[in-house]
Coordinates of C-alpha atoms and ligand atoms in Angstrom, one line a residue:
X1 CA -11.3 44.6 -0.5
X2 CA -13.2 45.1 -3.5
X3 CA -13.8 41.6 -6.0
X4 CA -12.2 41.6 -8.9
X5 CA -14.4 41.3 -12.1
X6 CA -12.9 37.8 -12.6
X7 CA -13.9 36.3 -9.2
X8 CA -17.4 34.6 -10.6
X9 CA -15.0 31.9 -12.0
X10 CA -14.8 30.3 -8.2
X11 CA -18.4 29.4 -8.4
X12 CA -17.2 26.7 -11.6
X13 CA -16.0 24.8 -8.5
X14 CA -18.2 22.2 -7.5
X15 CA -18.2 20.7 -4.1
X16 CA -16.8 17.4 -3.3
X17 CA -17.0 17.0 0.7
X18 CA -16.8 13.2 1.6
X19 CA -19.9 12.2 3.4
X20 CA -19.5 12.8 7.2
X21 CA -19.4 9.7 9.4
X22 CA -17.4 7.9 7.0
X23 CA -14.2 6.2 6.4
X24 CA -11.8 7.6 3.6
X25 CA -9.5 5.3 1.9
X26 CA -7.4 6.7 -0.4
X27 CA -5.9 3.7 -2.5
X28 CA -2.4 4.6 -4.7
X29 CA -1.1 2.6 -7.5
X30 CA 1.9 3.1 -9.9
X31 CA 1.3 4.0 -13.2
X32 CA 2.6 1.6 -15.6
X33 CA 4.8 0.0 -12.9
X34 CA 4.6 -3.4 -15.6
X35 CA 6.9 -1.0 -17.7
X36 CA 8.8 0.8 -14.3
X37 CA 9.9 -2.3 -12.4
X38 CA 11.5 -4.0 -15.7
X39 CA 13.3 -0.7 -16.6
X40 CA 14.4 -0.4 -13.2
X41 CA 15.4 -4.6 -13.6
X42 CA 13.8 -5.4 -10.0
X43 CA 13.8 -8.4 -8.7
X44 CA 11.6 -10.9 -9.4
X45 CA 8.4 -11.7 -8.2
X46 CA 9.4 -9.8 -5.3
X47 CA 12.2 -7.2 -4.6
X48 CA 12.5 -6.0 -1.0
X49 CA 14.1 -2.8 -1.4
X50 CA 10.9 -1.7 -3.6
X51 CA 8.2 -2.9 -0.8
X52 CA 10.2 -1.0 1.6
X53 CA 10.8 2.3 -0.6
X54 CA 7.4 1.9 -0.7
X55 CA 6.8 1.3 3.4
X56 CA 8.8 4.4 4.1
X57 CA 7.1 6.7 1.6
X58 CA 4.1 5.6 2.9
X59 CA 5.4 6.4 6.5
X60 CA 6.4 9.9 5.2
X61 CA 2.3 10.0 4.6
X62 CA 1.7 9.0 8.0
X63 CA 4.1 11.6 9.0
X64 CA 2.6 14.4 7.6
X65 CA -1.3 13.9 7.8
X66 CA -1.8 12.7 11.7
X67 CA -5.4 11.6 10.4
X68 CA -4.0 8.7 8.6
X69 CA -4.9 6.2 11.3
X70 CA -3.2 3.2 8.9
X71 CA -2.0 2.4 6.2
X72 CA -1.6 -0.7 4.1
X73 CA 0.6 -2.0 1.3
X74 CA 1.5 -4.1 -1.4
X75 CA 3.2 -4.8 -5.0
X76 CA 2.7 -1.2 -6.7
X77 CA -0.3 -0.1 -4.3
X78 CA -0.7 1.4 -0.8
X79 CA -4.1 2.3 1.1
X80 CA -4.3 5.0 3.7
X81 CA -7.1 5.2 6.3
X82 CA -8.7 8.5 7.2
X83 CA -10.2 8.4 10.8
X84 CA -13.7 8.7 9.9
X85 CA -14.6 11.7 12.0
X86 CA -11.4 13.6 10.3
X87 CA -11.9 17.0 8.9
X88 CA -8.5 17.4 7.1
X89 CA -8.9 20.1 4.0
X90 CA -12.4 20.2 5.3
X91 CA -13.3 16.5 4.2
X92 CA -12.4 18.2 0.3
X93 CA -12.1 14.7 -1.9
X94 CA -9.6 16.0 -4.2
X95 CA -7.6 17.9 -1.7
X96 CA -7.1 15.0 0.5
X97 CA -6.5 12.2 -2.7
X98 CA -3.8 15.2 -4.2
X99 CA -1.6 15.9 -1.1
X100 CA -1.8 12.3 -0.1
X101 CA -0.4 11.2 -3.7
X102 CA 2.1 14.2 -4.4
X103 CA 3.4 13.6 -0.8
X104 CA 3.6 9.3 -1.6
X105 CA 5.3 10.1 -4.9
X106 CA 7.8 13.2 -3.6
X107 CA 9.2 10.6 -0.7
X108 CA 9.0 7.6 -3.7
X109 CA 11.8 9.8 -5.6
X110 CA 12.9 11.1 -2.3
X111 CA 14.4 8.6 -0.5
X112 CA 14.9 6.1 -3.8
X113 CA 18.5 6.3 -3.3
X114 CA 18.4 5.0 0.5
X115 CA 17.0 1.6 -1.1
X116 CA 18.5 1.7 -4.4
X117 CA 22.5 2.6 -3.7
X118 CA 23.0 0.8 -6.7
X119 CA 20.6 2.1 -9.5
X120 CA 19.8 5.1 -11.0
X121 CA 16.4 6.3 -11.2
X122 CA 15.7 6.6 -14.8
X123 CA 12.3 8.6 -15.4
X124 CA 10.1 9.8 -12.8
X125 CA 7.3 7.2 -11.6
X126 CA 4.0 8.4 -11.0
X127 CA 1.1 7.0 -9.2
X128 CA -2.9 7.3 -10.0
X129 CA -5.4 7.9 -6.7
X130 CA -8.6 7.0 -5.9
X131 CA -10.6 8.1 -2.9
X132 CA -13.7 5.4 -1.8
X133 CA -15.2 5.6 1.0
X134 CA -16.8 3.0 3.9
X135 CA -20.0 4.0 5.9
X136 CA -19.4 0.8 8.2
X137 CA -16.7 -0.8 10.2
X138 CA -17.2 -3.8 8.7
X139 CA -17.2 -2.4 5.6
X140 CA -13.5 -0.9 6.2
X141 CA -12.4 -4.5 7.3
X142 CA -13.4 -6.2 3.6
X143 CA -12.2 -3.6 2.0
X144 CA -8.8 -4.1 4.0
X145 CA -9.7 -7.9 3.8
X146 CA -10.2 -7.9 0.1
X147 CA -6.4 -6.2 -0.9
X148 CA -4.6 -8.7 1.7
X149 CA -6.0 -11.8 -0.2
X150 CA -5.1 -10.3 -3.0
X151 CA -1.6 -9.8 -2.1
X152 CA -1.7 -13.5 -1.1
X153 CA -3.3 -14.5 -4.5
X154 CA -0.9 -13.1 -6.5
X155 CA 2.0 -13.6 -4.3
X156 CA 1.3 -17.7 -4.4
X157 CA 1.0 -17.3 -8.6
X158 CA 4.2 -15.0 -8.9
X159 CA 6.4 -17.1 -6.5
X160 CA 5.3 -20.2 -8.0
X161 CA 5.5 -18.9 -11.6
X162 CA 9.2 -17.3 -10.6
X163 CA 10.0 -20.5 -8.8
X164 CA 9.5 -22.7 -12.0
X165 CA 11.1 -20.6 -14.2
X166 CA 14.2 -19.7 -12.0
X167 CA 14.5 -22.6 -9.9
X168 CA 13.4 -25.4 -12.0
X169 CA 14.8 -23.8 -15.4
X170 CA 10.9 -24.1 -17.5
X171 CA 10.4 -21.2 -19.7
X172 CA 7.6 -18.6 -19.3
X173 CA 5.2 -20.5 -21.5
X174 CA 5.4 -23.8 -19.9
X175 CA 5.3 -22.4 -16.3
X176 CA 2.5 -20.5 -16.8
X177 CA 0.6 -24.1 -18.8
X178 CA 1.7 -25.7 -15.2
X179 CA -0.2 -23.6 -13.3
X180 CA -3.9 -22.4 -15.2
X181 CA -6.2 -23.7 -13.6
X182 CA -4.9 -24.7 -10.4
X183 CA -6.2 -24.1 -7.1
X184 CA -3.7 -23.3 -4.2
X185 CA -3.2 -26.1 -2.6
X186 CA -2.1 -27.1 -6.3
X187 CA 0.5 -24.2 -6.5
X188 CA 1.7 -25.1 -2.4
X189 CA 2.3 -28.5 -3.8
X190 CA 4.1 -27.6 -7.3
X191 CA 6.3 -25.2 -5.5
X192 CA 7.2 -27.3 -2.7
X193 CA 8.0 -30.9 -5.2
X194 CA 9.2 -28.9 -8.1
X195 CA 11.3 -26.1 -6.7
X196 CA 11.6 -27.5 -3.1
X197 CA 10.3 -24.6 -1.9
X198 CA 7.8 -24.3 1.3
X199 CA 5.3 -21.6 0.4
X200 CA 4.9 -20.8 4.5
X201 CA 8.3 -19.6 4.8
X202 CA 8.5 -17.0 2.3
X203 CA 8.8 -13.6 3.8
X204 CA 6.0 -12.4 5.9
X205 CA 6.2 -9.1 3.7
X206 CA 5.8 -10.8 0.6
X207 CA 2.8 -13.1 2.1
X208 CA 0.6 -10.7 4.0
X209 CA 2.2 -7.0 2.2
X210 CA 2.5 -4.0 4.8
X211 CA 0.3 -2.7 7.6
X212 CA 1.3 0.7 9.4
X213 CA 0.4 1.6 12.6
X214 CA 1.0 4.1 15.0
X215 CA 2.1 2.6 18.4
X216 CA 3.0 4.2 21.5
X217 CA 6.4 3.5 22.4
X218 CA 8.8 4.4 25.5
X219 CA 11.9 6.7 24.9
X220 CA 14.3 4.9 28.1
X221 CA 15.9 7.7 29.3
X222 CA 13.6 10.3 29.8
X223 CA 10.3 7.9 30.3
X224 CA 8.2 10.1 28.0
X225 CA 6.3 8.3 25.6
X226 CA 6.1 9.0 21.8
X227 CA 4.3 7.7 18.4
X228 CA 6.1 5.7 16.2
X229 CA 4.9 4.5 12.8
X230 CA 5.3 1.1 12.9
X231 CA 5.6 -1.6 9.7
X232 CA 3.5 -5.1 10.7
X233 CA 3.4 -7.9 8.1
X234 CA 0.7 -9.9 10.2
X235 CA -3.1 -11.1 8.9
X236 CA -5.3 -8.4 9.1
X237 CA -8.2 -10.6 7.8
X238 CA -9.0 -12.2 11.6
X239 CA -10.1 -10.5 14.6
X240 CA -7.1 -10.6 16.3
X241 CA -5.4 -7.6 14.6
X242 CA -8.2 -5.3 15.3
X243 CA -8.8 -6.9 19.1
X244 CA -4.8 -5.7 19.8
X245 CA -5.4 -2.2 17.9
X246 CA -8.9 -1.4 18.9
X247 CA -8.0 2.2 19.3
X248 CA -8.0 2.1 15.2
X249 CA -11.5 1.7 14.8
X250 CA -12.8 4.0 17.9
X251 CA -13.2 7.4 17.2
X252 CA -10.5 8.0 19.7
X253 CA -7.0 10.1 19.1
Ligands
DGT301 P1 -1.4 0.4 -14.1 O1 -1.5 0.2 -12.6 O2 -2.7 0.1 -14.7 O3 -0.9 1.8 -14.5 O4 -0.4 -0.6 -14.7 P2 0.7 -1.5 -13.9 O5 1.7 -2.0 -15.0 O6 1.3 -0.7 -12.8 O7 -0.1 -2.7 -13.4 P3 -0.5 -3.2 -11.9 O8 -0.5 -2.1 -10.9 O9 -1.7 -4.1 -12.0 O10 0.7 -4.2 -11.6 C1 1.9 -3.9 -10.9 C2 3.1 -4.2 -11.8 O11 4.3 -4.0 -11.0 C3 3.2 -5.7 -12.2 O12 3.7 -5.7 -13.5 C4 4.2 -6.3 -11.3 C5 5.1 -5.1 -11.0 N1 5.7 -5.2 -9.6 C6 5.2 -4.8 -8.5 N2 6.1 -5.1 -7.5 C7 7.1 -5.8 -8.0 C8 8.3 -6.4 -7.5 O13 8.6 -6.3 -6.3 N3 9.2 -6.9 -8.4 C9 8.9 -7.0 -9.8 N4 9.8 -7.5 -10.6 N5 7.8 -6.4 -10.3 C10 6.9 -5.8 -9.4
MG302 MG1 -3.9 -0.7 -12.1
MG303 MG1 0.1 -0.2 -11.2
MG304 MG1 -1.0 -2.5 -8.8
MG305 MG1 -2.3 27.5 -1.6

């Protein structure tokens, strides 16, 4: 077929193939979710029903792009692996980072009523999408390392912040004087004499956030075997994670 006169305009597009050999992380985060979660009234510093609207959105990822080898999560954010020899949309940055986040945020509003029977959906949320990507193993473990003691950073502040104000009755002001400039053994300490509250038996899902994995499991009656995605809320900062799952970083299927 002949080209139309308007077909130069494809060469504006400039190429933006992730380097080969390399892991892609593609990192979401909700827009203005400061302004979302208050709307929306969730609970504070943690409500369960949003981590786990968030799990199974992420899941419908893992569902859809077989390439995502895992997938981790917490607060507003969720990180999805590429197996670093994939060649989904041809390794195309934007491609990948646009499907990824319009198929995140479809399932967000999707299945928001499974998790929220009780609320309303009141605007449409949105999340922004970065792609970044790991030439090394070890590289892909800090970068998995570094958002796990995050979520634990900020989980200790916000529970101990939430605890003073909820539990022990201070206001915002004075809770947040109590605890600049303290360390976290300080902020164990606080929450365990002020709101009586042992920091070590807060939810595993508010502690360590969300890793999905694909594991094999048997279906009884028929003995065939079958992948499920799977939600873990174990360390993934020590070896032991990636000693159990060490089909994650081989270049196996
Ligand atoms: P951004 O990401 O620059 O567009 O702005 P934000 O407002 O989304 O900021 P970000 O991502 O640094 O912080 C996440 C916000 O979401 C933060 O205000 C706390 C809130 N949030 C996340 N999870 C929960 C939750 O389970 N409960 C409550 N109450 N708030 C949450
Ligand atoms: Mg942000
Ligand atoms: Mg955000
Ligand atoms: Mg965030
Ligand atoms: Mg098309």
């Amino acid at each position: 077929m002949a080209k139309s006169k308007y077909e130069y305009v494809r060469t504006f597009e400039v190429e933006d193939k992730c380097l080969q050999n390399c892991w892609i992380v593609v990192r979401l985060d909700g827009r203005s979710f400061h302004r979302f979660t208050s709307a929306h009234k969730f609970e504070k510093p943690n409500d369960k029903r949003a981590l786990e609207l968030m799990n199974r959105s992420a899941a419908a990822v893992m569902e859809e792009f077989r390439d995502v080898s895992l997938a981790y999560g917490q607060s507003d954010e969720y990180s999805f692996i590429l197996r670093k020899n994939t060649d989904l949309y041809n390794r195309r940055q934007s491609k990948i980072m646009s499907a990824i986040n319009s198929t995140f945020s479809a399932s967000y509003v999707y299945y928001w009523n499974t998790y929220f029977e009780d609320k309303k959906l009141l605007y449409p949320p949105s999340f922004d999408a970065r792609i970044v990507l790991y030439p090394s193993d070890q590289n892909l473990r800090d970068y998995l390392s570094w958002r796990q003691a995050d979520t634990h950073i900020n989980n200790l502040y916000n529970t101990a912040f939430w605890g003073l104000i909820l539990i022990k009755g201070l206001s915002n002001n004075e809770a947040e004087k109590i605890l600049s400039g303290t360390v976290s053994s300080e902020k164990n300490e606080i929450l365990f004499k002020e709101c009586e509250t042992n920091y070590n038996n807060e939810l595993p899902i508010y502690r360590k956030g969300t890793v999905l994995v694909r594991k094999l499991v048997n279906l009884p009656p028929s003995k065939s075997k079958k992948h499920v995605i799977c939600p873990l809320h174990v360390d993934i900062i020590g070896d032991s994670f990636w000693e159990e799952y060490d089909e994650i970083l081989s270049l196996k299927d």
